[in-house]
């Protein structure tokens, strides 16, 4: 099949398309795009379930680690004030994990933007195709109306004037029949008229879904960014309540990250199957939804030399010469009915969906993976860092004792403002 201009399946499409697929019984499933078949749906659900398995393993690992930390920690000797060994390493590992999470957030914003750009290209191509089809219908209706008006007025008047000339009346009636035949042929050119499938409606539905998808990811990215920033603030301020709250929020964002990872992985795999050979699925779906002949659909979707123009039998060029009153319309119809315009829109839609949108999905998948790893590390490190925070005495904070100055090293106290020198004696009065 002829590939649309400028579109070739990318390396990511080939790589994802070669991944093995299996249903719930772990039986192999063909990688052809078949979203209505139950086996293919199970294969995509199994891909998404891998993220659920990763979430379960992460939660089990975190729970085991925290239980071991809380229950198997050696008792501290009474009166010990020294920092346990490895305390600084725990804090800095938590900070490093949060910085990795922030880098993943930047990747997520880029991937979200790329996905939105690709879907916008798809919507724009659908709108342009709808404009082309609407223009064809409008030109056909306008030209048929002009021909009908000419038959009703000019030719009828001419027959009345030439009523005494039999041969001229016969020629006039022949012109009438020819104009009626032309009008009937022109009505066949409006092939999209009355079709229930509207590219405009499809573009609006795609834009509606994409708007909420983009907003949901922006909210997820901002939520994780706030969690990372406030966790860093809690570590810097050694605020126990803030660290506890951010630990709970990190657990929530961890679940959301693994959930989004499963959705992104299944979508990327399905999209790669579609993009590896889009013509077959698009032709079958369009023919099923519109009822148009396969000749017309093959001509516009494939647009190569091996496929003949289904409108060649209609004498557009001869009509263009004989009917000067509609010459401009015929020129425009000849240009619009050529497959180049709609085929170009088809190529733009595929490039937006299979290049930019797929690349954005892969970046979002990388964001989810980095976020899940960073948050899991953070959840393991925060309780240990919290345990290293020095205790705060509320009465000491109010009295201004040395405990109210946590930045001073332990064992050092502020010097007294009055000092006594042993070699100095007070003089008697």
CSV table of C-alpha atoms in Angstrom, one decimal:
chain,number,residue,atom,x,y,z
A,1,UNK,CA,0.0,0.0,0.0
A,2,UNK,CA,1.2,3.5,-0.7
A,3,UNK,CA,2.4,5.4,2.3
A,4,UNK,CA,1.2,8.9,2.9
A,5,UNK,CA,3.6,11.7,1.9
A,6,UNK,CA,6.2,12.3,4.6
A,7,UNK,CA,5.1,9.4,6.8
A,8,UNK,CA,7.2,6.4,7.5
A,9,UNK,CA,6.9,4.1,10.6
A,10,UNK,CA,9.5,5.3,13.1
A,11,UNK,CA,12.1,3.1,14.9
A,12,UNK,CA,10.0,3.3,18.1
A,13,UNK,CA,7.0,2.0,16.1
A,14,UNK,CA,9.0,-1.0,14.8
A,15,UNK,CA,10.5,-1.7,18.3
A,16,UNK,CA,7.2,-1.6,20.2
A,17,UNK,CA,5.4,-3.5,17.4
A,18,UNK,CA,7.9,-6.4,17.7
A,19,UNK,CA,7.2,-6.9,21.4
A,20,UNK,CA,5.5,-10.2,22.2
A,21,UNK,CA,1.8,-10.1,23.2
A,22,UNK,CA,-0.3,-12.6,25.1
A,23,UNK,CA,-3.8,-12.9,26.4
A,24,UNK,CA,-4.9,-13.8,30.0
A,25,UNK,CA,-4.1,-17.5,29.3
A,26,UNK,CA,-0.6,-16.4,28.2
A,27,UNK,CA,-1.3,-17.6,24.6
A,28,UNK,CA,0.5,-15.6,21.9
A,29,UNK,CA,-1.6,-12.9,20.2
A,30,UNK,CA,-0.8,-11.4,16.8
A,31,UNK,CA,0.5,-7.9,16.8
A,32,UNK,CA,-1.9,-6.6,14.2
A,33,UNK,CA,-4.2,-3.7,15.4
A,34,UNK,CA,-7.6,-5.3,16.2
A,35,UNK,CA,-9.2,-3.3,19.1
A,36,UNK,CA,-12.5,-5.1,18.7
A,37,UNK,CA,-11.1,-8.6,19.3
A,38,UNK,CA,-11.2,-10.0,22.8
A,39,UNK,CA,-7.7,-11.5,22.6
A,40,UNK,CA,-6.1,-8.2,21.6
A,41,UNK,CA,-8.0,-6.3,24.3
A,42,UNK,CA,-6.7,-8.9,26.9
A,43,UNK,CA,-3.1,-8.4,25.5
A,44,UNK,CA,-3.3,-4.6,26.1
A,45,UNK,CA,-4.8,-5.1,29.6
A,46,UNK,CA,-2.0,-7.5,30.4
A,47,UNK,CA,0.5,-4.8,29.4
A,48,UNK,CA,-1.3,-2.4,31.7
A,49,UNK,CA,-1.4,-5.0,34.5
A,50,UNK,CA,2.4,-5.1,34.5
A,51,UNK,CA,2.3,-1.6,36.0
A,52,UNK,CA,-0.1,-3.0,38.7
A,53,UNK,CA,2.4,-5.7,39.4
A,54,UNK,CA,5.2,-3.2,39.8
A,55,UNK,CA,3.0,-1.1,42.2
A,56,UNK,CA,2.4,-4.2,44.3
A,57,UNK,CA,6.0,-5.1,44.4
A,58,UNK,CA,7.0,-1.6,45.3
A,59,UNK,CA,4.5,-1.4,48.2
A,60,UNK,CA,5.6,-4.8,49.5
A,61,UNK,CA,9.3,-3.7,49.4
A,62,UNK,CA,8.5,-0.4,51.1
A,63,UNK,CA,6.4,-2.2,53.8
A,64,UNK,CA,9.1,-4.8,54.5
A,65,UNK,CA,11.8,-2.1,54.7
A,66,UNK,CA,9.8,0.1,57.1
A,67,UNK,CA,8.9,-2.9,59.3
A,68,UNK,CA,12.5,-3.9,59.4
A,69,UNK,CA,13.5,-0.4,60.2
A,70,UNK,CA,11.0,0.0,63.0
A,71,UNK,CA,11.1,-3.4,64.6
A,72,UNK,CA,14.7,-4.6,64.1
A,73,UNK,CA,16.5,-1.4,65.0
A,74,UNK,CA,19.1,-1.9,67.8
A,75,UNK,CA,18.2,-0.1,71.0
A,76,UNK,CA,20.1,3.1,71.7
A,77,UNK,CA,22.1,3.3,75.0
A,78,UNK,CA,20.6,5.7,77.5
A,79,UNK,CA,22.0,9.2,77.3
A,80,UNK,CA,23.4,8.7,73.8
A,81,UNK,CA,23.3,11.9,71.9
A,82,UNK,CA,25.5,11.1,68.9
A,83,UNK,CA,24.1,10.8,65.5
A,84,UNK,CA,23.7,7.1,64.3
A,85,UNK,CA,26.2,6.1,61.6
A,86,UNK,CA,24.9,6.7,58.0
A,87,UNK,CA,22.5,9.4,59.0
A,88,UNK,CA,23.9,12.0,56.6
A,89,UNK,CA,23.8,9.3,53.8
A,90,UNK,CA,20.1,8.7,54.4
A,91,UNK,CA,19.3,12.4,54.2
A,92,UNK,CA,21.3,12.9,51.0
A,93,UNK,CA,19.9,9.8,49.4
A,94,UNK,CA,16.4,11.2,50.0
A,95,UNK,CA,17.4,14.5,48.5
A,96,UNK,CA,19.0,12.9,45.5
A,97,UNK,CA,15.8,10.8,44.9
A,98,UNK,CA,13.7,14.0,45.1
A,99,UNK,CA,16.0,15.7,42.6
A,100,UNK,CA,15.6,12.7,40.2
A,101,UNK,CA,11.9,13.1,40.7
A,102,UNK,CA,12.1,16.8,39.7
A,103,UNK,CA,14.1,15.8,36.6
A,104,UNK,CA,11.3,13.3,35.7
A,105,UNK,CA,8.7,16.0,36.1
A,106,UNK,CA,10.5,18.1,33.5
A,107,UNK,CA,10.5,15.1,31.2
A,108,UNK,CA,6.8,14.7,31.9
A,109,UNK,CA,6.0,18.3,30.9
A,110,UNK,CA,7.9,17.8,27.6
A,111,UNK,CA,6.1,14.5,26.9
A,112,UNK,CA,2.7,16.0,27.7
A,113,UNK,CA,3.4,18.9,25.3
A,114,UNK,CA,4.6,16.5,22.5
A,115,UNK,CA,1.5,14.4,22.9
A,116,UNK,CA,-0.7,17.4,22.8
A,117,UNK,CA,1.0,18.7,19.6
A,118,UNK,CA,0.5,15.3,17.9
A,119,UNK,CA,-3.2,15.2,18.8
A,120,UNK,CA,-3.6,18.8,17.6
A,121,UNK,CA,-2.1,17.9,14.2
A,122,UNK,CA,-4.6,15.1,14.0
A,123,UNK,CA,-7.5,17.4,14.8
A,124,UNK,CA,-6.3,20.1,12.3
A,125,UNK,CA,-6.0,17.4,9.6
A,126,UNK,CA,-9.6,16.3,10.3
A,127,UNK,CA,-10.8,19.9,10.2
A,128,UNK,CA,-9.0,20.5,6.9
A,129,UNK,CA,-10.5,17.3,5.4
A,130,UNK,CA,-13.9,18.3,6.5
A,131,UNK,CA,-13.5,21.7,4.8
A,132,UNK,CA,-12.5,20.0,1.6
A,133,UNK,CA,-15.4,17.7,1.6
A,134,UNK,CA,-17.8,20.5,2.5
A,135,UNK,CA,-16.5,22.6,-0.3
A,136,UNK,CA,-17.0,19.8,-2.8
A,137,UNK,CA,-20.6,19.4,-1.7
A,138,UNK,CA,-21.2,23.2,-1.9
A,139,UNK,CA,-19.7,23.5,-5.4
A,140,UNK,CA,-21.8,20.6,-6.7
A,141,UNK,CA,-25.0,21.9,-5.3
A,142,UNK,CA,-24.3,25.4,-6.6
A,143,UNK,CA,-23.4,24.2,-10.1
A,144,UNK,CA,-26.5,21.9,-10.2
A,145,UNK,CA,-28.7,24.8,-9.2
A,146,UNK,CA,-27.2,27.0,-12.0
A,147,UNK,CA,-27.8,24.3,-14.5
A,148,UNK,CA,-31.3,23.8,-13.4
A,149,UNK,CA,-32.0,27.5,-13.6
A,150,UNK,CA,-30.6,27.6,-17.1
A,151,UNK,CA,-32.8,24.7,-18.2
A,152,UNK,CA,-35.9,26.3,-16.7
A,153,UNK,CA,-35.4,29.8,-18.0
A,154,UNK,CA,-32.9,30.2,-20.9
A,155,UNK,CA,-33.6,27.0,-22.7
A,156,UNK,CA,-37.4,27.2,-22.2
A,157,UNK,CA,-37.4,30.8,-23.5
A,158,UNK,CA,-35.2,29.7,-26.4
A,159,UNK,CA,-37.7,26.9,-27.3
A,160,UNK,CA,-40.5,29.4,-27.3
A,161,UNK,CA,-38.6,31.9,-29.6
A,162,UNK,CA,-37.6,29.1,-32.0
A,163,UNK,CA,-41.0,27.4,-32.1
A,164,UNK,CA,-41.3,27.9,-35.9
A,165,UNK,CA,-37.9,26.3,-36.6
A,166,UNK,CA,-38.2,22.6,-36.0
A,167,UNK,CA,-34.5,21.8,-36.4
A,168,UNK,CA,-33.5,24.5,-33.9
A,169,UNK,CA,-36.1,23.3,-31.4
A,170,UNK,CA,-34.7,19.8,-31.7
A,171,UNK,CA,-31.2,21.2,-31.0
A,172,UNK,CA,-32.5,23.2,-28.0
A,173,UNK,CA,-34.1,20.1,-26.6
A,174,UNK,CA,-30.9,18.2,-27.1
A,175,UNK,CA,-29.1,20.8,-25.1
A,176,UNK,CA,-31.7,20.5,-22.4
A,177,UNK,CA,-31.2,16.8,-22.2
A,178,UNK,CA,-27.4,17.3,-22.1
A,179,UNK,CA,-27.7,19.8,-19.3
A,180,UNK,CA,-29.9,17.5,-17.3
A,181,UNK,CA,-27.4,14.6,-17.8
A,182,UNK,CA,-24.6,16.9,-16.7
A,183,UNK,CA,-26.5,17.8,-13.5
A,184,UNK,CA,-27.1,14.2,-12.8
A,185,UNK,CA,-23.4,13.4,-13.2
A,186,UNK,CA,-22.4,16.3,-11.0
A,187,UNK,CA,-24.6,15.0,-8.2
A,188,UNK,CA,-22.5,11.8,-8.2
A,189,UNK,CA,-19.4,13.9,-7.5
A,190,UNK,CA,-20.6,14.8,-4.0
A,191,UNK,CA,-19.7,11.4,-2.7
A,192,UNK,CA,-19.6,12.5,1.0
A,193,UNK,CA,-23.1,14.0,1.0
A,194,UNK,CA,-25.4,12.2,3.4
A,195,UNK,CA,-22.6,10.2,5.0
A,196,UNK,CA,-23.2,9.7,8.7
A,197,UNK,CA,-19.5,10.0,9.7
A,198,UNK,CA,-18.4,13.6,10.1
A,199,UNK,CA,-14.7,14.5,10.3
A,200,UNK,CA,-15.8,17.7,12.1
A,201,UNK,CA,-17.5,15.6,14.9
A,202,UNK,CA,-14.5,13.3,15.1
A,203,UNK,CA,-12.1,16.3,15.5
A,204,UNK,CA,-14.3,17.8,18.2
A,205,UNK,CA,-14.4,14.5,20.1
A,206,UNK,CA,-10.7,14.1,19.9
A,207,UNK,CA,-10.0,17.7,21.0
A,208,UNK,CA,-12.5,17.2,23.9
A,209,UNK,CA,-10.7,14.1,25.2
A,210,UNK,CA,-7.3,15.6,24.6
A,211,UNK,CA,-8.1,18.7,26.6
A,212,UNK,CA,-9.0,16.7,29.7
A,213,UNK,CA,-6.1,14.3,29.3
A,214,UNK,CA,-3.7,17.3,29.1
A,215,UNK,CA,-5.2,18.9,32.1
A,216,UNK,CA,-5.1,15.7,34.1
A,217,UNK,CA,-1.4,15.2,33.4
A,218,UNK,CA,-0.6,18.8,34.3
A,219,UNK,CA,-2.3,18.4,37.6
A,220,UNK,CA,-0.4,15.2,38.3
A,221,UNK,CA,2.9,16.9,37.4
A,222,UNK,CA,2.2,19.9,39.6
A,223,UNK,CA,1.1,17.6,42.5
A,224,UNK,CA,4.4,15.7,42.3
A,225,UNK,CA,6.4,18.9,42.0
A,226,UNK,CA,4.7,20.3,45.1
A,227,UNK,CA,5.4,17.1,47.0
A,228,UNK,CA,9.1,17.2,46.0
A,229,UNK,CA,9.5,20.8,47.0
A,230,UNK,CA,7.7,20.6,50.3
A,231,UNK,CA,9.6,17.4,51.2
A,232,UNK,CA,12.9,19.2,50.5
A,233,UNK,CA,11.6,22.1,52.7
A,234,UNK,CA,10.7,19.6,55.5
A,235,UNK,CA,14.2,18.1,55.4
A,236,UNK,CA,15.9,21.5,55.4
A,237,UNK,CA,13.7,22.8,58.3
A,238,UNK,CA,13.7,19.4,60.1
A,239,UNK,CA,10.0,19.7,60.4
A,240,UNK,CA,8.5,16.4,61.5
A,241,UNK,CA,4.9,17.2,60.8
A,242,UNK,CA,5.7,18.4,57.3
A,243,UNK,CA,7.7,15.2,56.6
A,244,UNK,CA,4.9,13.0,57.8
A,245,UNK,CA,2.4,14.8,55.6
A,246,UNK,CA,4.7,14.6,52.6
A,247,UNK,CA,5.3,10.9,53.2
A,248,UNK,CA,1.5,10.3,52.9
A,249,UNK,CA,1.3,12.4,49.8
A,250,UNK,CA,4.3,10.6,48.3
A,251,UNK,CA,2.5,7.3,48.8
A,252,UNK,CA,-0.6,8.8,46.9
A,253,UNK,CA,1.6,10.1,44.0
A,254,UNK,CA,3.4,6.7,43.9
A,255,UNK,CA,0.1,5.0,43.2
A,256,UNK,CA,-0.9,7.6,40.6
A,257,UNK,CA,2.5,7.3,38.9
A,258,UNK,CA,2.2,3.5,38.6
A,259,UNK,CA,-1.4,3.8,37.3
A,260,UNK,CA,-0.4,6.4,34.7
A,261,UNK,CA,2.5,4.2,33.7
A,262,UNK,CA,0.2,1.3,32.9
A,263,UNK,CA,-2.2,3.4,30.9
A,264,UNK,CA,0.7,4.9,28.9
A,265,UNK,CA,2.3,1.5,28.2
A,266,UNK,CA,-0.9,0.0,26.9
A,267,UNK,CA,-1.6,3.1,24.8
A,268,UNK,CA,1.9,3.1,23.4
A,269,UNK,CA,1.8,-0.5,22.4
A,270,UNK,CA,-1.6,-0.2,20.8
A,271,UNK,CA,-0.6,2.9,19.0
A,272,UNK,CA,2.5,1.3,17.6
A,273,UNK,CA,0.4,-1.6,16.2
A,274,UNK,CA,-1.9,0.9,14.5
A,275,UNK,CA,1.0,3.0,13.1
A,276,UNK,CA,2.9,0.0,11.7
A,277,UNK,CA,0.1,-0.5,9.1
A,278,UNK,CA,-2.6,2.1,9.4
A,279,UNK,CA,-4.1,1.9,5.9
A,280,UNK,CA,-5.8,-1.4,6.4
A,281,UNK,CA,-7.6,-0.5,9.6
A,282,UNK,CA,-8.6,3.0,8.4
A,283,UNK,CA,-10.0,1.7,5.1
A,284,UNK,CA,-12.0,-1.0,6.8
A,285,UNK,CA,-13.3,1.3,9.5
A,286,UNK,CA,-14.2,4.1,7.1
A,287,UNK,CA,-16.0,1.8,4.7
A,288,UNK,CA,-18.0,0.3,7.6
A,289,UNK,CA,-19.0,3.6,9.0
A,290,UNK,CA,-19.7,5.4,5.7
A,291,UNK,CA,-20.8,2.7,3.3
A,292,UNK,CA,-18.7,4.3,0.5
A,293,UNK,CA,-17.3,2.1,-2.2
A,294,UNK,CA,-13.8,0.7,-1.8
A,295,UNK,CA,-12.7,2.4,-5.1
A,296,UNK,CA,-13.3,5.9,-3.7
A,297,UNK,CA,-11.7,5.1,-0.4
A,298,UNK,CA,-8.6,3.4,-1.9
A,299,UNK,CA,-8.2,6.3,-4.3
A,300,UNK,CA,-8.1,8.9,-1.5
A,301,UNK,CA,-6.3,7.0,1.3
A,302,UNK,CA,-3.7,5.3,-0.9
A,303,UNK,CA,-3.4,7.9,-3.8
A,304,UNK,CA,-0.9,6.1,-6.0
A,305,UNK,CA,-0.5,5.4,-9.7
A,306,UNK,CA,-1.8,1.9,-9.5
A,307,UNK,CA,-5.3,3.1,-8.5
A,308,UNK,CA,-7.5,4.8,-11.1
A,309,UNK,CA,-9.5,7.9,-10.4
A,310,UNK,CA,-13.1,6.8,-9.9
A,311,UNK,CA,-14.3,10.1,-11.3
A,312,UNK,CA,-12.5,9.8,-14.6
A,313,UNK,CA,-15.6,8.5,-16.3
A,314,UNK,CA,-17.3,11.8,-15.6
A,315,UNK,CA,-16.5,14.3,-18.5
A,316,UNK,CA,-15.3,17.2,-16.3
A,317,UNK,CA,-12.9,18.6,-18.9
A,318,UNK,CA,-15.5,18.6,-21.7
A,319,UNK,CA,-18.1,20.2,-19.4
A,320,UNK,CA,-15.5,22.8,-18.6
A,321,UNK,CA,-15.3,23.8,-22.2
A,322,UNK,CA,-19.0,23.8,-23.0
A,323,UNK,CA,-20.5,25.4,-19.9
A,324,UNK,CA,-18.7,28.7,-19.5
A,325,UNK,CA,-21.1,29.9,-16.9
A,326,UNK,CA,-19.8,27.3,-14.4
A,327,UNK,CA,-16.2,27.2,-15.6
A,328,UNK,CA,-14.7,28.4,-12.3
A,329,UNK,CA,-16.6,25.8,-10.3
A,330,UNK,CA,-15.4,23.0,-12.6
A,331,UNK,CA,-11.8,24.2,-12.3
A,332,UNK,CA,-12.1,24.1,-8.5
A,333,UNK,CA,-13.9,20.7,-8.5
A,334,UNK,CA,-11.2,19.1,-10.6
A,335,UNK,CA,-8.6,20.3,-8.1
A,336,UNK,CA,-10.6,19.3,-5.0
A,337,UNK,CA,-11.5,15.8,-6.3
A,338,UNK,CA,-7.9,14.9,-6.9
A,339,UNK,CA,-6.6,12.6,-4.2
A,340,UNK,CA,-3.6,14.9,-3.3
A,341,UNK,CA,-5.5,17.1,-0.9
A,342,UNK,CA,-7.3,14.5,1.3
A,343,UNK,CA,-4.3,12.2,1.1
A,344,UNK,CA,-2.1,15.0,2.5
A,345,UNK,CA,-4.5,15.5,5.4
A,346,UNK,CA,-4.3,11.7,6.0
A,347,UNK,CA,-0.5,11.9,6.1
A,348,UNK,CA,-0.5,14.9,8.5
A,349,UNK,CA,-2.9,13.0,10.8
A,350,UNK,CA,-0.7,9.9,10.8
A,351,UNK,CA,2.5,11.9,11.5
A,352,UNK,CA,0.9,13.8,14.4
A,353,UNK,CA,-0.5,10.6,15.9
A,354,UNK,CA,2.3,8.2,15.2
A,355,UNK,CA,5.3,10.5,15.6
A,356,UNK,CA,4.7,13.3,18.0
A,357,UNK,CA,1.9,11.7,20.1
A,358,UNK,CA,3.8,8.4,20.4
A,359,UNK,CA,7.0,10.1,21.3
A,360,UNK,CA,5.2,12.2,23.9
A,361,UNK,CA,3.7,9.0,25.3
A,362,UNK,CA,7.2,7.4,25.6
A,363,UNK,CA,8.4,10.5,27.5
A,364,UNK,CA,5.4,10.3,29.8
A,365,UNK,CA,6.2,6.6,30.4
A,366,UNK,CA,9.8,7.6,31.3
A,367,UNK,CA,8.4,10.3,33.7
A,368,UNK,CA,6.2,7.7,35.4
A,369,UNK,CA,9.1,5.3,35.7
A,370,UNK,CA,11.4,7.9,37.2
A,371,UNK,CA,8.7,9.2,39.5
A,372,UNK,CA,7.9,5.7,40.8
A,373,UNK,CA,11.5,4.9,41.5
A,374,UNK,CA,12.2,8.3,43.1
A,375,UNK,CA,9.1,8.2,45.3
A,376,UNK,CA,9.8,4.6,46.4
A,377,UNK,CA,13.3,5.7,47.5
A,378,UNK,CA,11.9,8.7,49.2
A,379,UNK,CA,9.3,6.7,51.1
A,380,UNK,CA,12.1,4.4,52.4
A,381,UNK,CA,14.4,7.3,53.3
A,382,UNK,CA,11.9,9.7,54.9
A,383,UNK,CA,11.2,7.7,58.1
A,384,UNK,CA,14.9,7.2,58.8
A,385,UNK,CA,15.5,10.9,58.2
A,386,UNK,CA,12.6,11.8,60.4
A,387,UNK,CA,14.1,9.6,63.2
A,388,UNK,CA,17.3,11.6,63.0
A,389,UNK,CA,15.7,14.9,63.6
A,390,UNK,CA,16.7,16.4,67.0
A,391,UNK,CA,13.8,16.7,69.6
A,392,UNK,CA,12.4,20.1,70.3
A,393,UNK,CA,11.5,21.2,73.8
A,394,UNK,CA,8.6,23.8,73.7
A,395,UNK,CA,9.7,25.3,77.1
A,396,UNK,CA,13.2,25.7,75.8
A,397,UNK,CA,11.9,27.5,72.7
A,398,UNK,CA,10.1,30.0,75.0
A,399,UNK,CA,12.9,30.5,77.5
A,400,UNK,CA,15.6,31.1,75.0
A,401,UNK,CA,17.9,28.4,76.2
A,402,UNK,CA,20.6,26.9,74.0
A,403,UNK,CA,18.1,24.3,72.7
A,404,UNK,CA,16.3,27.0,70.8
A,405,UNK,CA,19.3,27.5,68.6
A,406,UNK,CA,19.5,24.2,66.5
A,407,UNK,CA,22.3,25.5,64.3
A,408,UNK,CA,24.8,25.5,67.1
A,409,UNK,CA,26.9,22.4,67.6
A,410,UNK,CA,26.1,20.2,70.5
A,411,UNK,CA,28.1,21.1,73.7
A,412,UNK,CA,28.7,24.7,72.7
A,413,UNK,CA,26.8,27.4,74.6
A,414,UNK,CA,26.7,31.1,74.0
A,415,UNK,CA,29.3,33.0,76.1
A,416,UNK,CA,28.2,35.0,79.1
A,417,UNK,CA,28.2,38.8,78.5
A,418,UNK,CA,30.1,39.4,81.8
A,419,UNK,CA,33.5,37.8,82.4
A,420,UNK,CA,35.7,37.9,85.6
A,421,UNK,CA,39.5,38.0,85.3
A,422,UNK,CA,41.5,36.3,88.1
A,423,UNK,CA,44.3,38.9,88.2
A,424,UNK,CA,41.9,41.8,88.6
A,425,UNK,CA,40.7,43.0,92.0
A,426,UNK,CA,38.1,45.5,92.8
A,427,UNK,CA,39.5,48.6,94.5
A,428,UNK,CA,38.1,49.6,97.9
A,429,UNK,CA,36.1,52.8,98.1
